[in-house]
Amino acid sequence: MYNEYDNLSFEEQLHLTEEEMRRRHNQQMFLRRNAQLLQQELEIEAKLLEENPEFARTIHSLNMQEIQSNQRGLQNILGSEKLGAKEQNVWSKFFPGLGGK
């Protein structure tokens, strides 16, 4: 079966394999470092929230507002006839002859 390495010498294939091993090792080290930094960030955040109850309440309130806003947006997209009317108005501005009801 033909593959992209058939035309390469053994040394060239070995070099590519070594490059791939280095690339994978570097990627693993990068991921490991990212995981360590994320863990540190989470620990600092937990400590800040623990030491500052008012800050924790504010963060919670902002998160709840964001969730509610996302839910309202989703409800507007899924269930509102107003969206269809708005969409129709937008299209009619660009293509006035195309199917107005």
PDB file of C-alpha atoms in Angstrom, residues 16 69 71 81 94 98:
ATOM      1  CA  LEU A  16      10.169  12.327  10.600  1.00  0.00           C
ATOM      2  CA  SER A  69     -30.286  36.494  29.174  1.00  0.00           C
ATOM      3  CA  GLN A  71     -32.452  31.692  27.989  1.00  0.00           C
ATOM      4  CA  GLU A  81     -43.267  35.044  15.681  1.00  0.00           C
ATOM      5  CA  PHE A  94     -32.779  44.137   0.458  1.00  0.00           C
ATOM      6  CA  LEU A  98     -39.508  38.819  -3.027  1.00  0.00           C
TER       7      LEU A  98
END
